[in-house]
Coordinates of C-alpha atoms in Angstrom, one line a residue:
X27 CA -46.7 -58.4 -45.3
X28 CA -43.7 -58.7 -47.1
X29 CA -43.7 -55.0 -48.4
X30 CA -43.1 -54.3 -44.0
X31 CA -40.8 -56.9 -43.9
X32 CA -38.4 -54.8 -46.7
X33 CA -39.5 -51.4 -44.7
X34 CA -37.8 -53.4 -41.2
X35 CA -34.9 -54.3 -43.4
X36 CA -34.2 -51.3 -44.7
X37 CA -34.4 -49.3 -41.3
X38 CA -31.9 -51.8 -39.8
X39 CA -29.5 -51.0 -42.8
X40 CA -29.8 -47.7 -42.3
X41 CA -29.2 -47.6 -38.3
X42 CA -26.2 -49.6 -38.9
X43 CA -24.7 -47.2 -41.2
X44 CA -25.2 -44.6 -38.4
X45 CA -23.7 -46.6 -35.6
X46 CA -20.7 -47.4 -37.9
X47 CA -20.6 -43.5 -38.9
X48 CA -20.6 -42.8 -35.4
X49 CA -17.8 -44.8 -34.3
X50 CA -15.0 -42.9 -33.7
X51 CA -11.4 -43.5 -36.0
X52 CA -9.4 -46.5 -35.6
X53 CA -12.2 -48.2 -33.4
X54 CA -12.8 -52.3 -34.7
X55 CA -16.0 -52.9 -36.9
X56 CA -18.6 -55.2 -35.0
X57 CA -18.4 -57.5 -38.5
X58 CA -14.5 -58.0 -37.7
X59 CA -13.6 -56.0 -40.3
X60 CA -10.0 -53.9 -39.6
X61 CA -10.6 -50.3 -38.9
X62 CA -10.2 -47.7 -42.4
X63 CA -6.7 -46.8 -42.4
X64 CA -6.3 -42.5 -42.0
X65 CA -5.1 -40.7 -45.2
X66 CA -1.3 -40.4 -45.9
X67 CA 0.1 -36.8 -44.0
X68 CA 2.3 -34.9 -45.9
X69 CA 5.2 -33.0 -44.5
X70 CA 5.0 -29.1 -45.6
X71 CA 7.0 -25.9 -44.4
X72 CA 6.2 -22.8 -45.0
X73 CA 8.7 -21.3 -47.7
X74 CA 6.6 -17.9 -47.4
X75 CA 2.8 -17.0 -46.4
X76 CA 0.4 -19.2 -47.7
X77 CA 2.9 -21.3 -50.0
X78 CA 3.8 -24.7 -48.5
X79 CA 7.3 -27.0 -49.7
X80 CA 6.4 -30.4 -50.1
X81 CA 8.9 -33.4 -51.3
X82 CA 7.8 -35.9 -53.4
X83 CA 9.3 -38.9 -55.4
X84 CA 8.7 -40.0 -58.8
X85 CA 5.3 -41.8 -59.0
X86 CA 3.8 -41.3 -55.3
X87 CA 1.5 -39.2 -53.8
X88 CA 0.0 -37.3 -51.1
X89 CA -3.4 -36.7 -50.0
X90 CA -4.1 -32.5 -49.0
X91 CA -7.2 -32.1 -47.1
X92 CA -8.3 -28.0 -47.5
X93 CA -9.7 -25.9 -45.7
X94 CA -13.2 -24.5 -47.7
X95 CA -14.4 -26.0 -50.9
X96 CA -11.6 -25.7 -54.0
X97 CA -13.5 -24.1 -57.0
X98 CA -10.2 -24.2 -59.5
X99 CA -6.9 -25.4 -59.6
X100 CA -3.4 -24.1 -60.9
X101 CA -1.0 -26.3 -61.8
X102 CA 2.4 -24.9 -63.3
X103 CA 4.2 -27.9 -64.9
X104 CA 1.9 -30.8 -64.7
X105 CA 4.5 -33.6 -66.1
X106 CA 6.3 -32.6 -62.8
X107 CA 3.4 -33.1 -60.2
X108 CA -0.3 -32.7 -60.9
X109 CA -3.1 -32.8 -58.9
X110 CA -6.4 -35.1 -58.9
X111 CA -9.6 -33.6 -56.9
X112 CA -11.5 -36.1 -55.3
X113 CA -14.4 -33.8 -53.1
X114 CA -14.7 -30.1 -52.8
X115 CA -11.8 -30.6 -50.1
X116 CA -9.5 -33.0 -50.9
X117 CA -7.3 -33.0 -53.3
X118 CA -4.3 -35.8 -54.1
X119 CA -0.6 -34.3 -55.7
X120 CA 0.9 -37.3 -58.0
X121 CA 4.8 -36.7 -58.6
X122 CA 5.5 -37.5 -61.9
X123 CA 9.1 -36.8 -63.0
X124 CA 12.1 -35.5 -61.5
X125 CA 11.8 -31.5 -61.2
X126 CA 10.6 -29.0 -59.3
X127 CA 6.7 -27.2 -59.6
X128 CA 4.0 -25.1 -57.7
X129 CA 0.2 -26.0 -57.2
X130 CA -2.2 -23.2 -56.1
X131 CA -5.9 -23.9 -54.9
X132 CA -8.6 -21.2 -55.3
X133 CA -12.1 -20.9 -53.7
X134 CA -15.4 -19.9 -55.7
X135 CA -14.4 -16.3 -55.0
X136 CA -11.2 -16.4 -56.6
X137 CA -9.3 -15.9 -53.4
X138 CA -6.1 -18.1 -52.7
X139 CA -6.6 -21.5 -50.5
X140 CA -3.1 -22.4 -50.2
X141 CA -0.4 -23.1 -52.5
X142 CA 2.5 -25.6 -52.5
X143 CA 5.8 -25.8 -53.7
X144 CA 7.1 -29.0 -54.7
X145 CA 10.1 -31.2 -55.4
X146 CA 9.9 -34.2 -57.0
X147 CA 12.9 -36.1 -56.7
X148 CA 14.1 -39.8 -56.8
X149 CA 11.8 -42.4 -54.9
X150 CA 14.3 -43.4 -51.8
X151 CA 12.3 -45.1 -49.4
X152 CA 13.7 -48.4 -50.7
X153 CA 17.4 -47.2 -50.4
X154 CA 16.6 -45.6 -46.8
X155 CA 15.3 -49.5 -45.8
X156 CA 18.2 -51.1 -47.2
X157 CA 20.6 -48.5 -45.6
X158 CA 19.1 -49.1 -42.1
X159 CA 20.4 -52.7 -42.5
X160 CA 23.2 -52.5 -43.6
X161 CA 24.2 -49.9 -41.2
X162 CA 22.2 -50.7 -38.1
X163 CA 24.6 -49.1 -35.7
X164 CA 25.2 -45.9 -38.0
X165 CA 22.9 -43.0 -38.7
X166 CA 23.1 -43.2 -42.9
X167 CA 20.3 -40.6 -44.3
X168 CA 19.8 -40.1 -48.1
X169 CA 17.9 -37.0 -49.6
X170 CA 17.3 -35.5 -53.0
X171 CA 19.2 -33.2 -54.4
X172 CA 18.1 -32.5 -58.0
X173 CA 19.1 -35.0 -60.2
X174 CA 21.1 -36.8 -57.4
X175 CA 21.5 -37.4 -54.1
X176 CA 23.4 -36.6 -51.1
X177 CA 24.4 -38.8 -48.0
X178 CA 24.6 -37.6 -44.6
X179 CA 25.6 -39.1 -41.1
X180 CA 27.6 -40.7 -39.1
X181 CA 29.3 -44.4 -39.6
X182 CA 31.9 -46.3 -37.5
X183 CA 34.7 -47.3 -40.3
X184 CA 35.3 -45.7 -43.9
X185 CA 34.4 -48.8 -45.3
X186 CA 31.2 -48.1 -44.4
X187 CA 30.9 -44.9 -46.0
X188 CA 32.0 -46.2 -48.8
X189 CA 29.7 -48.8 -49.1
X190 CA 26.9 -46.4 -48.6
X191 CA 28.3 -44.2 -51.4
X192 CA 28.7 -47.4 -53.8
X193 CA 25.0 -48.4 -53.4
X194 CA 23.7 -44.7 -53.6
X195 CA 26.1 -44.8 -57.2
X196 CA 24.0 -47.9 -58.0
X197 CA 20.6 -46.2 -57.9
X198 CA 22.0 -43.0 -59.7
X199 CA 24.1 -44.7 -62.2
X200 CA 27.1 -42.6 -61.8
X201 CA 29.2 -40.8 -58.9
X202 CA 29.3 -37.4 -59.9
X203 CA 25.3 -37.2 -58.6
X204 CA 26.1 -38.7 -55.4
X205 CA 27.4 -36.1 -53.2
X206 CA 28.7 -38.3 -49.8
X207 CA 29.2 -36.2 -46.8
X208 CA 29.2 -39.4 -44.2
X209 CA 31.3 -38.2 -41.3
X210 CA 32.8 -41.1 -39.7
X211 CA 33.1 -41.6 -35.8
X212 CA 37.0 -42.1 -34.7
X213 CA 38.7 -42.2 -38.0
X214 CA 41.9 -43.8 -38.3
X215 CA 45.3 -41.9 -39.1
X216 CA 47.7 -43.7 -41.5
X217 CA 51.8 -43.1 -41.5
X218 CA 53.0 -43.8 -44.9
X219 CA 57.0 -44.7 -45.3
X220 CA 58.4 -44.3 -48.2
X221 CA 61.8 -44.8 -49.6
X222 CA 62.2 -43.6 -53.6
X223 CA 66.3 -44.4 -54.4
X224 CA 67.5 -44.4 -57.2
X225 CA 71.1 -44.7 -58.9
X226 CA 72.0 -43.2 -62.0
X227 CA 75.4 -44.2 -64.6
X228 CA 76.6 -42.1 -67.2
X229 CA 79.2 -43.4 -69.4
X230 CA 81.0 -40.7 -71.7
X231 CA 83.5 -41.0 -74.4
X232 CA 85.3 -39.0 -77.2
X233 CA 88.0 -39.2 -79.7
X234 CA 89.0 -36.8 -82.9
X235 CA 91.5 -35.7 -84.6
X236 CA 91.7 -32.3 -85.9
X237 CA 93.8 -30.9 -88.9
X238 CA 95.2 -27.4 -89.8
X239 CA 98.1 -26.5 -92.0
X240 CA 99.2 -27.5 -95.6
X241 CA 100.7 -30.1 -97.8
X242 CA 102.7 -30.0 -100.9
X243 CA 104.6 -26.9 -102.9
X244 CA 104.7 -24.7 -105.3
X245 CA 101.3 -24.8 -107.5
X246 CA 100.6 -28.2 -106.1
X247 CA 98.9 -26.9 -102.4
X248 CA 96.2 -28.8 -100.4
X249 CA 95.2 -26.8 -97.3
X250 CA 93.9 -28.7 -94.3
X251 CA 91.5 -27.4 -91.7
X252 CA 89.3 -29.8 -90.1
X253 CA 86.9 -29.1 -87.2
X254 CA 84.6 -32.4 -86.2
X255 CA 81.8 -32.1 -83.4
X256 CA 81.0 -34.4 -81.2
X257 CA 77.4 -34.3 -81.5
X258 CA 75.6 -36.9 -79.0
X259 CA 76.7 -35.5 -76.3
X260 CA 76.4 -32.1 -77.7
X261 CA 80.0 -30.5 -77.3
X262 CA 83.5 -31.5 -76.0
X263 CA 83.9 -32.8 -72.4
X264 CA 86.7 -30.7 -71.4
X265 CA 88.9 -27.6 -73.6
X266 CA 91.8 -30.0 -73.1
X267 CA 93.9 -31.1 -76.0
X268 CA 97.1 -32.6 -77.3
X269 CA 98.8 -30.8 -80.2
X270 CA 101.8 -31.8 -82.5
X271 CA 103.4 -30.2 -85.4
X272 CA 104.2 -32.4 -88.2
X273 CA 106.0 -30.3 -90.8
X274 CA 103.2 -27.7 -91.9
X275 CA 100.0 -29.8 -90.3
X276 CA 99.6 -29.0 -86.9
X277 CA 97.1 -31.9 -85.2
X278 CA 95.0 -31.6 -82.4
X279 CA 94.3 -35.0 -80.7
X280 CA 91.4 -34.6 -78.6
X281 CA 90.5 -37.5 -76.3
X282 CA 88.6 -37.6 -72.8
X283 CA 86.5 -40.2 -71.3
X284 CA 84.0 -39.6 -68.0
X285 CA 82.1 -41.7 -66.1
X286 CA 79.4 -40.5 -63.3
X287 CA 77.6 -41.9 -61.1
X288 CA 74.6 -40.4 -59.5
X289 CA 72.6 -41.5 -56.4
X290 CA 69.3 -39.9 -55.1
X291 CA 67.8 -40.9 -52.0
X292 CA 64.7 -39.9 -50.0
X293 CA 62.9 -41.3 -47.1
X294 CA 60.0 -39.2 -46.0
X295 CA 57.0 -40.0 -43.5
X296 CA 53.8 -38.6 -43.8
X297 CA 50.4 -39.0 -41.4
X298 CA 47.2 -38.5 -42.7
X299 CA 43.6 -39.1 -42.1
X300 CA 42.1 -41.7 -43.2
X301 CA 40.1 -40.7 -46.3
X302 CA 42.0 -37.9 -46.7
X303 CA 45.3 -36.5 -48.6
X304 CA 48.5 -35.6 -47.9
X305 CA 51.6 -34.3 -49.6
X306 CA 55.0 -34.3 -50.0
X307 CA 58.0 -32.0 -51.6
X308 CA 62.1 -32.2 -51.3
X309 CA 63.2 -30.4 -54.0
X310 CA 62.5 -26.6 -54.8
X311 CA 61.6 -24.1 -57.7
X312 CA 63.4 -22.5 -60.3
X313 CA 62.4 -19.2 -62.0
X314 CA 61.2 -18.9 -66.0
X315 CA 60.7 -15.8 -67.5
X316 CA 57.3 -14.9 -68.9
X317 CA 56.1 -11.7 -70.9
X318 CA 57.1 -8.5 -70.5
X319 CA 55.2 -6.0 -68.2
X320 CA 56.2 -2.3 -69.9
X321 CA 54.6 1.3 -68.9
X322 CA 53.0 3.7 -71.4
X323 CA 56.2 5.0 -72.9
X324 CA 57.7 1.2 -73.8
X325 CA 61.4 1.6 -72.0
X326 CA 60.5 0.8 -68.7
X327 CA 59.4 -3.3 -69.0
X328 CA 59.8 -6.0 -66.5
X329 CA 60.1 -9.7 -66.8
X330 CA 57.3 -11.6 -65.5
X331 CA 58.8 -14.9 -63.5
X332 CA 56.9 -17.8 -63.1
X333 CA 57.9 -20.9 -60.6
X334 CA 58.5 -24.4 -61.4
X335 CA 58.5 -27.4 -58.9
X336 CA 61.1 -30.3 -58.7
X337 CA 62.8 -32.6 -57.0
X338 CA 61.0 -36.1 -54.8
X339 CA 57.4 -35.4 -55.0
X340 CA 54.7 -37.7 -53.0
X341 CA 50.7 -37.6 -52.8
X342 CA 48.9 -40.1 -50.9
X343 CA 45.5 -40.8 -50.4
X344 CA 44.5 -43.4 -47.6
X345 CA 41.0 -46.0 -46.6
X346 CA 41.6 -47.7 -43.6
X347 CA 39.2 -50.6 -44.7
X348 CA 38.4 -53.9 -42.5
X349 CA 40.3 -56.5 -40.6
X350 CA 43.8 -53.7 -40.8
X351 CA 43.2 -53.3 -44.2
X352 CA 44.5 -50.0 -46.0
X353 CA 43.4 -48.9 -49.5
X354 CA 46.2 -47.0 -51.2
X355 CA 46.4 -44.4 -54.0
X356 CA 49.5 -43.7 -53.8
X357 CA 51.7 -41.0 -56.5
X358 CA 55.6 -40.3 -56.6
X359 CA 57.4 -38.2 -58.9
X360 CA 61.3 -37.8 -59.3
X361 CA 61.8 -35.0 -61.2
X362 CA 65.3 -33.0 -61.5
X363 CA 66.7 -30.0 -64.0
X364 CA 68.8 -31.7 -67.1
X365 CA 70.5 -29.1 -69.8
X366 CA 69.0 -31.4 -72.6
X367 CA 66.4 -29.7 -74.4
X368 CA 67.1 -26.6 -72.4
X369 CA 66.0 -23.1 -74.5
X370 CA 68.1 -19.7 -74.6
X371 CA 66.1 -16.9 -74.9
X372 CA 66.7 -13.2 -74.9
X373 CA 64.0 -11.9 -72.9
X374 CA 64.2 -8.3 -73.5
X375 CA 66.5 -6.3 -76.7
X376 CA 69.8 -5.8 -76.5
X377 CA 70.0 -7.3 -72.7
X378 CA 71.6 -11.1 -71.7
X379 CA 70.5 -14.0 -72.5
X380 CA 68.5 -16.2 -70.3
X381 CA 69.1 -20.1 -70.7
X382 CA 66.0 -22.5 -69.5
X383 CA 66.8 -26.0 -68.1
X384 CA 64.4 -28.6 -69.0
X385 CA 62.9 -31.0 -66.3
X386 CA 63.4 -34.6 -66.5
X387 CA 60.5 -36.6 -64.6
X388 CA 60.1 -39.9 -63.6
X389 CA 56.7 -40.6 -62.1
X390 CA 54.6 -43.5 -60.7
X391 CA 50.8 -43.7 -59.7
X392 CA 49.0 -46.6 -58.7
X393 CA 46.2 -47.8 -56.4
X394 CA 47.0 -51.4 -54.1
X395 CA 45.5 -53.0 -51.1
X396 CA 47.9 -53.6 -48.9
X397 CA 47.7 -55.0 -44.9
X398 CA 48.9 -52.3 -42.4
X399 CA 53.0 -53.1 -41.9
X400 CA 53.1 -54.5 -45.3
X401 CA 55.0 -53.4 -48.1
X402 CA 54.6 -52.5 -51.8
X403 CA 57.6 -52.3 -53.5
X404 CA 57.3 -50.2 -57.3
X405 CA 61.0 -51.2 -58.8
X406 CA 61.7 -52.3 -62.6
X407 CA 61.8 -48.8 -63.3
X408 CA 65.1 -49.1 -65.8
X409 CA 66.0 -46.8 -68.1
X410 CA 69.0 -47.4 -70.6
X411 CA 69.9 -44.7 -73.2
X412 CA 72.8 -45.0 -75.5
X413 CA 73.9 -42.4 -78.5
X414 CA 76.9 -42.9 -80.8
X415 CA 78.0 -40.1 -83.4
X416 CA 81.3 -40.2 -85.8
X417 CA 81.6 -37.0 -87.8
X418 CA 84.4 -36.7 -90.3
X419 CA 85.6 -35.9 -94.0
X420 CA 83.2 -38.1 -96.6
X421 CA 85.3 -41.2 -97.6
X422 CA 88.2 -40.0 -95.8
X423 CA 87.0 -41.3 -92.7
X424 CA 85.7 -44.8 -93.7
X425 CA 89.5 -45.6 -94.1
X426 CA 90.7 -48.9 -92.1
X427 CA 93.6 -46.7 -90.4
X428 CA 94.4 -43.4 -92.2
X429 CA 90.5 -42.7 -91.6
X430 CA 91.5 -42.2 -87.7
X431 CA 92.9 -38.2 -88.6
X432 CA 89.7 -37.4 -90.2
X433 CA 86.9 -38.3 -87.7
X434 CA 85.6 -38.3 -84.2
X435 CA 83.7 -40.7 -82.4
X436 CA 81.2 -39.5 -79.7
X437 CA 79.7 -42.3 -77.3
X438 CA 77.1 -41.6 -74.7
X439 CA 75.4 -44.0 -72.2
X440 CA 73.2 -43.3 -69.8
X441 CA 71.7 -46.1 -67.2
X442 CA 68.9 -45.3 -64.4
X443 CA 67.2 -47.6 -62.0
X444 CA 64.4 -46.4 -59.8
X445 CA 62.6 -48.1 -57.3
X446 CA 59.8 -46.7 -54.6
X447 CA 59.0 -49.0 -51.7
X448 CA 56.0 -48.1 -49.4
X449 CA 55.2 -49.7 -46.3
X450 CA 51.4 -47.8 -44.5
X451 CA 51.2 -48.4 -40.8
X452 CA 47.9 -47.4 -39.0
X453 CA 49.5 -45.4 -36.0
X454 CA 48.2 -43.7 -32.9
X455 CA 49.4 -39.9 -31.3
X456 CA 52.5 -40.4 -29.0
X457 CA 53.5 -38.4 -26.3
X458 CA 56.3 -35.5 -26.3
X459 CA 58.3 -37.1 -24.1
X460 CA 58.5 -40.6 -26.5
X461 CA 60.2 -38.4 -29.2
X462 CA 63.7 -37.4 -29.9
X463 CA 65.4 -33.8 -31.9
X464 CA 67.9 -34.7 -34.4
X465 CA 70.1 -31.9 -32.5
X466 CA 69.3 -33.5 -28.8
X467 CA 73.2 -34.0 -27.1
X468 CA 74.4 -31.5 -29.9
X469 CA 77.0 -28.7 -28.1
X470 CA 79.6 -26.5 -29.8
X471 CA 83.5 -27.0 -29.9
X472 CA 85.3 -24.5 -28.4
X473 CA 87.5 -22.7 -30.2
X474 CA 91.1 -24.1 -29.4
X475 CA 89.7 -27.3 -30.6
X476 CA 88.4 -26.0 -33.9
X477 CA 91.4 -24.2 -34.5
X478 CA 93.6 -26.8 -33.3
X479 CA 92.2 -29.9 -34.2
X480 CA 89.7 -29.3 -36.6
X481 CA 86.3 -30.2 -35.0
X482 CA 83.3 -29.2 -35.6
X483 CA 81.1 -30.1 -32.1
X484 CA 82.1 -32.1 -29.4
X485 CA 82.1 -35.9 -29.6
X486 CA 81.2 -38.2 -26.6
X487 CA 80.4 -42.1 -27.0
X488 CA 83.6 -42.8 -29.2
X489 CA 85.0 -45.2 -26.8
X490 CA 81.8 -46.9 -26.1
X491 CA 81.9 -45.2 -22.4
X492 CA 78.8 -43.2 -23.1
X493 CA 75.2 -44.3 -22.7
X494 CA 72.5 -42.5 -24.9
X495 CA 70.1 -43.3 -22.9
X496 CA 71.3 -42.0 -19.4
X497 CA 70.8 -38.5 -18.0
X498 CA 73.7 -35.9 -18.6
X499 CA 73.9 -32.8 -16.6
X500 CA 75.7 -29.7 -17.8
X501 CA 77.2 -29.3 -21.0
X502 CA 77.5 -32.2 -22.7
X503 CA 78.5 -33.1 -26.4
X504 CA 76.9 -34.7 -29.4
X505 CA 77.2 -38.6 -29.7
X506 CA 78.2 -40.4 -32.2
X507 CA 78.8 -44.2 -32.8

């Protein structure tokens, strides 16, 4: 009796192995149990016929279901990917370090299943999550690339993008691997004003005395003939001198003194993208020779010339960030030709001399956060330079008086202040018609009154009867206040 009673059991097992067989996928278990869960898919495409690309990141895996029963397996690099076989037709690829690697499966006859090509790069599902937070009304994607990654999409504001870039430099560890090609929607244009002045003071002075003749008779003859540079400032001001004659010494007293100011001033205005760069140049090139270009025989040879830039140089780089925010790199360079340190050089034998001006630079980069309207002001820029030289006759010239007719004194001093003020403006496009010409009311004089009188255009608005801002009809003149 109880040997039937295990037969009934055992039959009941069995059906309800059948029935739950039978039940079709996803379908609830009678015992309340949740349905089996379907294995992983895998996206694949076809990089040529029977080879499939699969992406993978560092420690996960796919399940391949195949075709026919898999009799061997081919892996090429198995610390890349490998792959685990569970039954005759399925089979499970594990990535295991960043790199790329192909799998081929083969049937009992030897005949090619399918193969797969695969990538195994960083694990990004995480980053992906946490970007579809941050960014819920932007469309932020991430991918592999190699060793890196690279950002795509759209955002609303560059802060935004930059954000994104920051936490992709996070996972990496450094930016060069993060390759952030965000395109955001509407971007902001920034006008950048900028004023660079600055005022330079040279202060110049010399005084020697120089003596040529001779003193005393007879056997007893000293002969004079003194010559003293002035050697700061590198030669004499001026060929201007004062000579006397006293008895057989004739003196040459020469004294000048010079004082310069200099004053350099430029105010450009430059628009650029947000994000982007844009550049600025008032100044020009001068020409330096280079080698010598000759033909076969070695008469014919031309000078190679080569281009050098100076004068008021700007590059700026803008981020419109949040709340009217700008982020700032901002570079200026004043930069002009000076004779010190300049080289002479004879470029080719027997021809003229060519003499090379130096460049003297002053230059300023730095990177602020500043509001748009506001204004960053780079000044304390001083420079203060002073030489002094007295050449003369040893022991002669250390004499309280007397020591005067055998020396000169050479003074040079040299004062520069610079100072760069930048004020960035987030701006809109204007219309034509809300923008002026510098030459708008300009007409030429006529020529009894350039003969005559001098003038140069026509000139309206002297007396204050002239309105800018009203409509004149024919030929009318410049304005000036």
């Amino acid at each position: 009796m109880s040997a039937m009673k295990r037969a009934v059991a055992l039959g009941a097992l069995l059906v309800g192995a059948a029935v739950g067989l039978a039940q079709p996928a996803g379908a609830a278990d009678p015992r309340g149990l949740p349905p089996p869960l379907p294995p992983p898919a895998v996206e694949t495409m076809a990089v040529e016929p029977g080879v499939q690309s699969v992406q993978l990141g560092v420690g996960k895996s796919v399940v391949i279901d195949l075709p026919r029963d898999v009799k061997d397996v081919l892996v090429a690099n198995p610390e890349i990917a490998n792959a685990v076989i569970r039954s005759s037709r399925r089979a499970y690829l594990i990535g295991g370090k960043i790199g790329q690697t192909n799998i081929y499966f083969f049937d009992e006859t030897g005949a090619q299943i399918v193969g797969y090509d695969i990538a195994v790069t960083r694990d990004l599902n995480g980053l992906r999550a946490t970007l579809r937070r941050m960014f819920p009304q932007g469309d932020v994607s991430i991918e592999g690339a190699g060793e890196g990654v690279m950002l795509t999409g759209t955002v609303t504001s560059p802060s935004d993008a930059q954000q994104a870039f920051d936490l992709a430099v996070r996972l990496v560890g450094t930016d060069t691997k993060v390759l952030n090609a965000i395109a955001v929607k509407g971007r902001d244009q920034v006008m950048l004003k900028v004023t660079v002045a600055e005022v330079q003071r040279d202060i110049i002075k010399q005084l020697g005395i120089n003596l040529d003749g001779t003193i005393g008779s007879g056997n007893a003859v000293l002969n004079l003939s003194t010559s003293n540079p002035f050697s700061a400032y590198g030669g004499d001001l001026s060929g201007t001198a004062f000579t006397g004659t006293f008895g057989k010494v004739t003196a040459t007293l020469k004294a000048m003194e010079r004082a310069g100011v200099i004053r350099t001033l430029a105010e450009p205005n430059l628009s650029a993208v947000s994000g982007e760069s844009a550049t600025f140049l008032a100044g020009g090139e001068f020409p330096i020779p280079g080698g010598l270009t000759c033909d076969q025989t070695g008469r014919n040879c031309q000078v190679a010339v080569q281009f050098k830039k100076f004068g008021i140089g700007l590059a700026f780089t803008p981020v419109v960030l949040s709340e009217g925010r700008i982020s700032l790199k901002v570079m200026t360079e004043v930069s002009d030709l000076s004779n010190e340190n300049s080289m002479t050089l004879q470029p080719t034998i027997g021809g003229p001399t060519v003499t090379i001006p130096s460049i003297r630079t002053r230059r300023a980069e730095t990177v602020v956060e500043i509001p748009s309207g506001g204004m960053l002001a780079m000044a304390g820029m001083i420079q203060e330079q002073t030489k002094q030289a007295i050449n003369g006759v040893p022991g002669l010239l250390q004499l309280p008086v007397l020591g005067t007719l055998f020396r000169s004194r050479d003074y040079v001093n040299r004062e520069s202040e610079l100072m760069i003020m930048v004020a960035p403006y987030t701006v809109r496009s204007v219309a034509p018609k809300g923008l002026s010409r510098p030459d708008d009311g300009y007409a030429d004089i006529s020529d009894p009154s350039a003969v005559l009188l001098g003038r140069l255009n026509k000139i309206y608005g002297v007396s204050g009867s002239a309105d800018p801002s009203r409509t004149y009809f024919g030929k009318y003149g410049f304005i000036l206040d």
